[in-house]
Structure formats: structure tokens, C-alpha cells
Coordinates of C-alpha atoms in Angstrom, one line a residue:
X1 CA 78.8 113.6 122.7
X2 CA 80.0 117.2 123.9
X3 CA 82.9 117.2 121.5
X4 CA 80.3 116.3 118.5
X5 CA 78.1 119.1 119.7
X6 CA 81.0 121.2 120.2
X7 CA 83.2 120.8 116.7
X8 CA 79.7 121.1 115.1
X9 CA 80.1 122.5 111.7
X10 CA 83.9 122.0 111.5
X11 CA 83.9 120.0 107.7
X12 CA 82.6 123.9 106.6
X13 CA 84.8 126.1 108.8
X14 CA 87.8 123.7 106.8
X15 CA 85.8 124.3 103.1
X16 CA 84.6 120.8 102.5
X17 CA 82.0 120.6 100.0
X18 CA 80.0 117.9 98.8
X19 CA 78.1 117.2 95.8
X20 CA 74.8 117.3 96.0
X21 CA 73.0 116.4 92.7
X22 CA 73.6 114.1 90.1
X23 CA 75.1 110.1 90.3
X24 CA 77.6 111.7 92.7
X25 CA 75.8 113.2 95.4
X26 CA 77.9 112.7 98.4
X27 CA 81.3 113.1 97.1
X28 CA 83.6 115.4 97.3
X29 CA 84.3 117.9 94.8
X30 CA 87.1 119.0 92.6
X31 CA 89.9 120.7 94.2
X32 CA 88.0 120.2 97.8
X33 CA 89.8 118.6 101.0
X34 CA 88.9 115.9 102.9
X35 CA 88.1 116.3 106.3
X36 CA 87.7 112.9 108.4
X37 CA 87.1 113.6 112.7
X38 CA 87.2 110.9 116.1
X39 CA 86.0 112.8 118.4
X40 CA 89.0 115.4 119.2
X41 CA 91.8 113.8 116.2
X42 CA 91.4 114.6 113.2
X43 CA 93.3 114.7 109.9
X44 CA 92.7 116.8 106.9
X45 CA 93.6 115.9 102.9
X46 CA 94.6 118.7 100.7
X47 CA 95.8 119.2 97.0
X48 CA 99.1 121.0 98.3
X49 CA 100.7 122.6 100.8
X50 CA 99.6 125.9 100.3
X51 CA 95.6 124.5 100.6
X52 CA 96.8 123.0 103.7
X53 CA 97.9 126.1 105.7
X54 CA 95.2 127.7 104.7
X55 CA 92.9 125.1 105.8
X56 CA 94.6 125.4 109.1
X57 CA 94.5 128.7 109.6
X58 CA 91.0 128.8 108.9
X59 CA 90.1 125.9 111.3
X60 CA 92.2 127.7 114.2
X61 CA 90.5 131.1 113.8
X62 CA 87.2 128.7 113.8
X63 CA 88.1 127.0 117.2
X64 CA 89.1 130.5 119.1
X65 CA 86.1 131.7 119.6
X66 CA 84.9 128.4 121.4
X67 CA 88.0 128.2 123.6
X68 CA 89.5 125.6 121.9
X69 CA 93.1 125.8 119.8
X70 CA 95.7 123.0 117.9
X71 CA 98.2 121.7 120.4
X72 CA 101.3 122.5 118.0
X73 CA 103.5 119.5 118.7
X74 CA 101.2 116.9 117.6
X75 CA 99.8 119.0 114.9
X76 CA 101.9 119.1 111.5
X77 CA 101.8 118.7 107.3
X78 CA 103.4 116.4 105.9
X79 CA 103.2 114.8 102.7
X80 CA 101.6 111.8 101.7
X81 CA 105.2 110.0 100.7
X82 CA 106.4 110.4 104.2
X83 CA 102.9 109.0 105.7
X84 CA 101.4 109.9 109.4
X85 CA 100.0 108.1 111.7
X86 CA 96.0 109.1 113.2
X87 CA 94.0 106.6 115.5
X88 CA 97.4 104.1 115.9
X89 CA 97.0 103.5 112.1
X90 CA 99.9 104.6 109.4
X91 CA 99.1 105.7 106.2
X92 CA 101.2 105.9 103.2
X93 CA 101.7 106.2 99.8
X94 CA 104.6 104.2 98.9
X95 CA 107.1 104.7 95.8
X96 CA 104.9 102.4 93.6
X97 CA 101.5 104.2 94.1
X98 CA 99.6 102.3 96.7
X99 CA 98.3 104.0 99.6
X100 CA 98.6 101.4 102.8
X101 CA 97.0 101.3 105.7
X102 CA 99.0 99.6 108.3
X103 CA 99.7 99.3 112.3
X104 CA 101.3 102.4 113.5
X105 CA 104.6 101.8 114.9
X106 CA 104.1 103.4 118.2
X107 CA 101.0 101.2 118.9
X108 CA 103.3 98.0 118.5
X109 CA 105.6 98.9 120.7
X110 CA 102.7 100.1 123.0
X111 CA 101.6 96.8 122.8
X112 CA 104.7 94.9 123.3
X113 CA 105.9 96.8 126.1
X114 CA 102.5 95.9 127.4
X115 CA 102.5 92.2 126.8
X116 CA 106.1 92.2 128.4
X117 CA 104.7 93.7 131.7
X118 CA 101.8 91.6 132.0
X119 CA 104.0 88.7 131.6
X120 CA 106.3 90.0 134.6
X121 CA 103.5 90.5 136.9
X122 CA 102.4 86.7 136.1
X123 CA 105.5 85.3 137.5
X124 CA 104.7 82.8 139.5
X125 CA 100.9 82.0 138.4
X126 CA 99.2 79.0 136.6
X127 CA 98.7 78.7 132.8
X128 CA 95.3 79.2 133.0
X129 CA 96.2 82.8 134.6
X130 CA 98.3 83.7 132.0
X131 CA 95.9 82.7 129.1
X132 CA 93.0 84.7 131.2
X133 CA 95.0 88.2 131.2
X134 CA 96.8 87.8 127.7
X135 CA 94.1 86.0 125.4
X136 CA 91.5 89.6 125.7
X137 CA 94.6 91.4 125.2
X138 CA 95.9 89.7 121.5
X139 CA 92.4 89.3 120.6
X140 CA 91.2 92.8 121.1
X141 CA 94.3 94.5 119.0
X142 CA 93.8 92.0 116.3
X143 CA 90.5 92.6 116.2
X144 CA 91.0 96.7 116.3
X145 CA 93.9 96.2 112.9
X146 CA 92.5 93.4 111.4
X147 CA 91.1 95.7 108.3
X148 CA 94.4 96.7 107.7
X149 CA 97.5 95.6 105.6
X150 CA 98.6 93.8 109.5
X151 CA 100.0 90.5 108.0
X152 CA 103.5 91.0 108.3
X153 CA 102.5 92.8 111.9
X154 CA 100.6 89.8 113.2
X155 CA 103.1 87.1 112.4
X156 CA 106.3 89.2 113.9
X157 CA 104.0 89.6 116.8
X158 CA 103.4 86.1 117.2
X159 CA 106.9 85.2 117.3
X160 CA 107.3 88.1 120.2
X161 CA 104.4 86.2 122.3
X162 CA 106.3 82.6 121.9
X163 CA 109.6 84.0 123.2
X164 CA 107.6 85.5 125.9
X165 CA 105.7 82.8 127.0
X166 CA 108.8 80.2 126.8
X167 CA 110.2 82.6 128.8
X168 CA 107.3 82.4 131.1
X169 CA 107.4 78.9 131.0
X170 CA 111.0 78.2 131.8
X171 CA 110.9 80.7 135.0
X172 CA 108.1 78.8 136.6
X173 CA 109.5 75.5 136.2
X174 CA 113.5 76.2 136.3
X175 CA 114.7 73.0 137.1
X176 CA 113.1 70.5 134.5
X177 CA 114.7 70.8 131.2
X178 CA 113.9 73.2 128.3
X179 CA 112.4 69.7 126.1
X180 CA 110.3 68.6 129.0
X181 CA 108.9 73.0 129.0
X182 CA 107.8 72.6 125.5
X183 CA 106.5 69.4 125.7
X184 CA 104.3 70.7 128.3
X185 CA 103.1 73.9 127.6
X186 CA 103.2 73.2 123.2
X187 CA 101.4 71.2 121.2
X188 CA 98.8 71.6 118.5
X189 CA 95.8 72.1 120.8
X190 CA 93.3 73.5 117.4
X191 CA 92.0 70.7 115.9
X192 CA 92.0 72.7 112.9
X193 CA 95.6 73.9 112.9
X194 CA 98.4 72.0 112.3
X195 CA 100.4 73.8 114.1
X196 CA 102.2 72.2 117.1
X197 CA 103.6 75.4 118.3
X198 CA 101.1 77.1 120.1
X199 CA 101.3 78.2 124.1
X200 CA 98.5 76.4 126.2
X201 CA 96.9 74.7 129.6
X202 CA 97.3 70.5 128.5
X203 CA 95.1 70.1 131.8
X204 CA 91.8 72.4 130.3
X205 CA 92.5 72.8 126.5
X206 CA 92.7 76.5 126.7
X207 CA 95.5 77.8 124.2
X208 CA 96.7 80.8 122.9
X209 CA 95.3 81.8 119.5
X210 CA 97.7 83.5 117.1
X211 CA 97.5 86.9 115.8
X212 CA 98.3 85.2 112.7
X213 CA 95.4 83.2 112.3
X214 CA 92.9 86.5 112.3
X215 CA 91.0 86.3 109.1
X216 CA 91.6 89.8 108.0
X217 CA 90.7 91.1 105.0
X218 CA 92.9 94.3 103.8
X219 CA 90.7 97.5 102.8
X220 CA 91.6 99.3 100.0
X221 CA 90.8 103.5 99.0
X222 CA 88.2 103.4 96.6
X223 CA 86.7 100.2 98.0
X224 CA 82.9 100.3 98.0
X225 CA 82.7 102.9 95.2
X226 CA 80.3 102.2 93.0
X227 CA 83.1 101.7 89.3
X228 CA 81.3 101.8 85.8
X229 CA 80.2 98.8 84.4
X230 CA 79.9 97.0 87.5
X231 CA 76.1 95.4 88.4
X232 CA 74.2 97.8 90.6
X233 CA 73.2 95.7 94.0
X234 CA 69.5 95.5 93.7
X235 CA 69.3 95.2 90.0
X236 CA 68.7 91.5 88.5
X237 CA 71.1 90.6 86.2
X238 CA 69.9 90.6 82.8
X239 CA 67.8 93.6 82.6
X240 CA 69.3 96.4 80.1
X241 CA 71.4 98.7 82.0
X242 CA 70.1 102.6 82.0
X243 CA 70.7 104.8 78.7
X244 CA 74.7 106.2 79.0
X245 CA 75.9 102.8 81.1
X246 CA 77.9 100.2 80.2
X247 CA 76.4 96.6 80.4
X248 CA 77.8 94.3 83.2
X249 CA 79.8 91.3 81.4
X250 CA 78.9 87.9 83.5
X251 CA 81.8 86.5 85.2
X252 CA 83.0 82.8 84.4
X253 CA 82.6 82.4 87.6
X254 CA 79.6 83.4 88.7
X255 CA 77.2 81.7 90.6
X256 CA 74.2 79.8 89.1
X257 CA 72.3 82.7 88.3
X258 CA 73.9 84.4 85.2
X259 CA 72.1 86.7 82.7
X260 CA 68.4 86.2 84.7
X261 CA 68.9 82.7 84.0
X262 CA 68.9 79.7 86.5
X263 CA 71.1 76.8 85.8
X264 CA 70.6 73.9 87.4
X265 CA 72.7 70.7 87.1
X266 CA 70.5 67.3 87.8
X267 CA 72.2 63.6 88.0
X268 CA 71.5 62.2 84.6
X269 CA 70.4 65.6 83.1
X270 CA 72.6 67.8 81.1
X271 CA 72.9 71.2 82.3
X272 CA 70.9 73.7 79.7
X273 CA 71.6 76.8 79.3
X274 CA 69.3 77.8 76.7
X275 CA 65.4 77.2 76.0
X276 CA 64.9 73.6 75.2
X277 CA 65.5 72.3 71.3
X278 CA 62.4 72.1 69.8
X279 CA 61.4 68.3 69.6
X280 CA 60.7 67.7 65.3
X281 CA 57.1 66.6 64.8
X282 CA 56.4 62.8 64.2
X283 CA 58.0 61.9 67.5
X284 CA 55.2 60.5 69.8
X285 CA 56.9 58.6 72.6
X286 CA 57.7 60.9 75.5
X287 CA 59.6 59.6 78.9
X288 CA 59.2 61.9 81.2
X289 CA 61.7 60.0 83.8
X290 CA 64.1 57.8 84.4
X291 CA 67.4 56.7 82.1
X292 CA 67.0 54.2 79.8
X293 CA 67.8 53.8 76.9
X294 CA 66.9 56.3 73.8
X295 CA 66.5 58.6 76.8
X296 CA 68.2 62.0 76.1
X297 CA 68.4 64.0 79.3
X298 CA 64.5 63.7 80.0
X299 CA 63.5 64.6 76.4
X300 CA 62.0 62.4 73.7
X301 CA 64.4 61.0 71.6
X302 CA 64.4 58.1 68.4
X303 CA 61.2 56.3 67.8
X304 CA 61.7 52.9 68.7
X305 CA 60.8 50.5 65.4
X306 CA 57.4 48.2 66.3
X307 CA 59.8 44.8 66.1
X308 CA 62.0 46.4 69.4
X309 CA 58.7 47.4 71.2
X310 CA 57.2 44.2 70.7
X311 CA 60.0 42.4 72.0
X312 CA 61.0 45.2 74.7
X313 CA 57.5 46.4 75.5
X314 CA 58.0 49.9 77.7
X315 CA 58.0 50.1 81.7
X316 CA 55.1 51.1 83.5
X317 CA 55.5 54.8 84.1
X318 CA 56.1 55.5 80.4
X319 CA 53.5 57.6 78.4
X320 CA 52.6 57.5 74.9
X321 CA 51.3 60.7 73.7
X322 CA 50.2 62.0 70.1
X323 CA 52.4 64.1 68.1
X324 CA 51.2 67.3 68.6
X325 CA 51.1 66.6 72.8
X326 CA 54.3 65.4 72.4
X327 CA 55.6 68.6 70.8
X328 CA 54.0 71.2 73.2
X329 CA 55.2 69.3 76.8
X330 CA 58.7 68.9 75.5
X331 CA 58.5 73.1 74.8
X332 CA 57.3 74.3 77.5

């Protein structure tokens, strides 16, 4: 709170500016730099070099007078090739234009030499002590990178945890052999893995989830943006787009709902996408329900000759209805 209320006013002192009328009101403008803050770190996107040291400079004349300055040997500019690293995340723009977004190297070996402690200082506990001090742990940092491009990250990190906890396991029980240790401590205890790999307490159930299985989802720069031609959220499909917008195309697959219209498949009914075909005049049999036969998807079809009706008269729930009724149900 007393950093926000101190660095008050810091996007300006650095020259960001914002439009503010128009479909883009609240992006930045041309030529502007980016300015993003956590509480005291904070890393600034420029245009070039030059922009940057003068962004700098302006931002450490704007700090003096508050008794605050850069500490020099974490502050530096680099380009966007070589990639820096701000809240244990890495960022980079790689050879073939993508901009990643990945675990910082010097928070996985933060977090490795902290697993390998913890798993010193259990020497001689139960299972269910290990899998109390080392499940928040995993579960936290996967939580924390999970956003990122952390795939790779996750399984090499799951393969770190096995060799630490058969490690683990062969120090507290050193004189049964290594099959009777993984028979003990591994098996698949998630009923919906099938993975028979995984560290756990046979006695309770408790295991050990994988980093790996994390449902992460990487994002990518320009995510959320709103791109032309894409459906507005709010607006129902169907509706003409403003003047000077390009109409949304409906996806193949799409949900029900395509073009305002709701499509609804019913056993023994054909799908329609469409109004219904207008029923010819002369028809004056309409089943409303049921499948028999003549019966085309709930709508009136051939006039049965007098001979057939005679000799098939019609079940109970069917109506017979003039022409002219018979025309305006089966269009509505």
C-alpha cells in the first residue's frame, strides 16, 4: 500500500500515454513505452535503446526527490532477443518471432534446491510427513507458472521429485531391496491416471500429484484483444454488425446457436435448419406425433387413398383437420 501511494504517478514521469477516445481507448499509443509495476519491480518496454535511457533517466530524476533511486546491479537494457527475467518469469522473443513466457531459471533452481532440503530434513519421518511438507510446496509453484509456456518445466521437474523421493525411500528402509521400495511407496494411486509411477502413503491413499498433470493453459501477447471480425461478447449472433465492421463468419463448430438460430436435434425428427417447407394445399391429414408410417419428421406427408384407411383405420391420437388448418399448423 505505501509503495502504490509512493510510486504514484510513475507510468507519466516514464511518458506513457494512453488513448483515450475512439474504439481504442485504453491502449497505448504509437511510439509510447510500456510501463507494467509489482509493487517495487518493474520493467519498462521501449522502441529502442535510445527511448530506453531516456526513459530511465527521466524515472531516476522522478524518484530523487522522494528518496528513492535504481539499485544499478539489478537494473539493466537489454534487448528483447536476449530476454529478462521480472517476477521469476522469462520472457523472450525467440529467432522465429514468438514472444514466450516461461519459468525463470533462477526460480527452478530456487525451487529444487528447496525441495532437496526439505527432503534432507525429512530423514527419518513417515510418508504421510513427507507428502504434508512437499504436496503445498509443488502445488503452490505450479499453481504460480501454470499460465506460462511451463510444460517442458513441469515434466523435468517431475522427474527431479521421483529421484528425490526414491531416494527418500531407500534411506528409510536400507535393508529391504530397491523392488520391494517401489512396490511400496509406487503405484497408480489416481483413479484417473494411469500412471503407476507416482510417490505415495499405500496405508491412507495420500499421493504425490505431478507438476505434470496441472491443467495449464499457455497465455499468449495479444490474448484478450478484441481482433476485427471476431463477435463482440454481448452481441447475439445474427444481428448486422455496426457500419465499417466486418461480419462474424459462424464456425463449423459452433455450438447449437448459430446465426440467432436454435437447432435442436429430436429422436425421430430431422434437424431443421431453416423455416419449415410449406405443406402444398389439398393435404388434410396432420400427425402431430409419433412415427408411423407416411410420417415425415412430424409433418403431414402423402394422403393415404380411402381403400388403405378403410383397411388401416388411424390410431387414436391422430387428427384430421381441413385443408386450410392443415396448412397454417404445419407453418407456424
Amino acid at each position: 500500500m505505501l509503495l502504490n501511494i509512493a510510486l504514484h504517478g510513475l507510468e507519466e514521469a516514464a511518458g506513457v500515454r494512453y488513448q483515450i477516445t475512439g474504439r481504442d481507448a485504453g491502449t497505448l499509443k504509437g511510439g509510447s513505452p510500456a510501463l507494467t509495476r509489482y509493487a517495487d519491480d518493474l520493467v519498462v518496454c521501449c522502441h529502442s535503446r535510445q527511448q530506453a535511457e531516456q526513459v530511465k533517466a527521466r524515472l531516476a530524476e522522478w524518484l530523487e526527490p522522494r528518496g528513492l533511486a535504481f539499485n544499478e546491479a539489478k537494473t539493466r537494457i537489454v534487448p528483447l532477443s536476449e530476454g529478462f527475467d521480472f517476477l521469476g518469469f522469462n520472457l523472450r522473443r525467440y529467432p522465429n518471432g514468438k514472444l514466450l513466457i516461461k519459468p525463470g531459471a533462477t526460480a527452478i533452481k530456487r525451487l529444487r534446491k528447496r525441495l532437496a532440503g526439505e527432503f534432507r530434513a525429512l530423514r527419518g519421518a513417515n510418508a504421510e510427513a513427507v507428502l504434508a511438507a512437499i504436496v503445498p510446496i509443488t502445488r503452490g509453484w505450479s499453481a504460480y507458472y501454470k499460465a506460462a509456456v511451463s510444460s517442458r518445466v513441469f515434466h523435468g521437474l517431475d522427474d527431479y521429485l521421483w529421484k528425490l523421493t526414491y531416494k527418500w525411500a531407500c534411506w528409510t528402509h536400507p535393508n529391504k531391496p530397491k523392488r520391494w521400495v517401489t512396490g511400496r511407496y509406487y503405484r497408480r494411486f489416481s483413479k484417473f491416471r494411469t500412471d503407476r509411477w507416482v510417490f505415495g502413503n499405500p496405508d491412507t491413499g495420500a499421493f504425490l500429484p505431478k507438476l505434470s498433470w496441472t491443467p495449464h493453459r499457455a497465455a499468449h501477447p495479444g490474448q484478450g484483444r478484441r481482433v476485427p471480425g471476431r463477435p463482440v461478447p454481448g452481441r447475439i449472433l445474427g444481428t448486422p454488425p455496426p457500419e465499417g465492421e466486418t461480419p462474424a463468419r459462424p464456425s463449423r463448430r459452433a455450438p447449437a446457436i448459430q446465426a440467432g438460430r436454435a437447432v435442436r436435434r429430436v429422436r425421430g425428427e430431422p434437424a431443421h435448419r431453416g423455416p419449415a417447407t410449406p405443406v402444398p394445399r389439398g393435404l388434410g391429414t396432420l400427425v402431430p406425433a409419433g412415427r408411423q408410417d407416411g410420417d415425415h419428421g412430424g409433418l403431414p406427408g402423402r394422403p393415404r387413398p380411402a381403400s388403405r384407411r378403410e383397411r388401416y383405420p388411424d390410431p387414436p391420437h391422430t387428427r384430421h383437420l381441413p385443408p386450410s388448418a392443415a396448412f397454417a399448423a404445419a407453418g407456424r
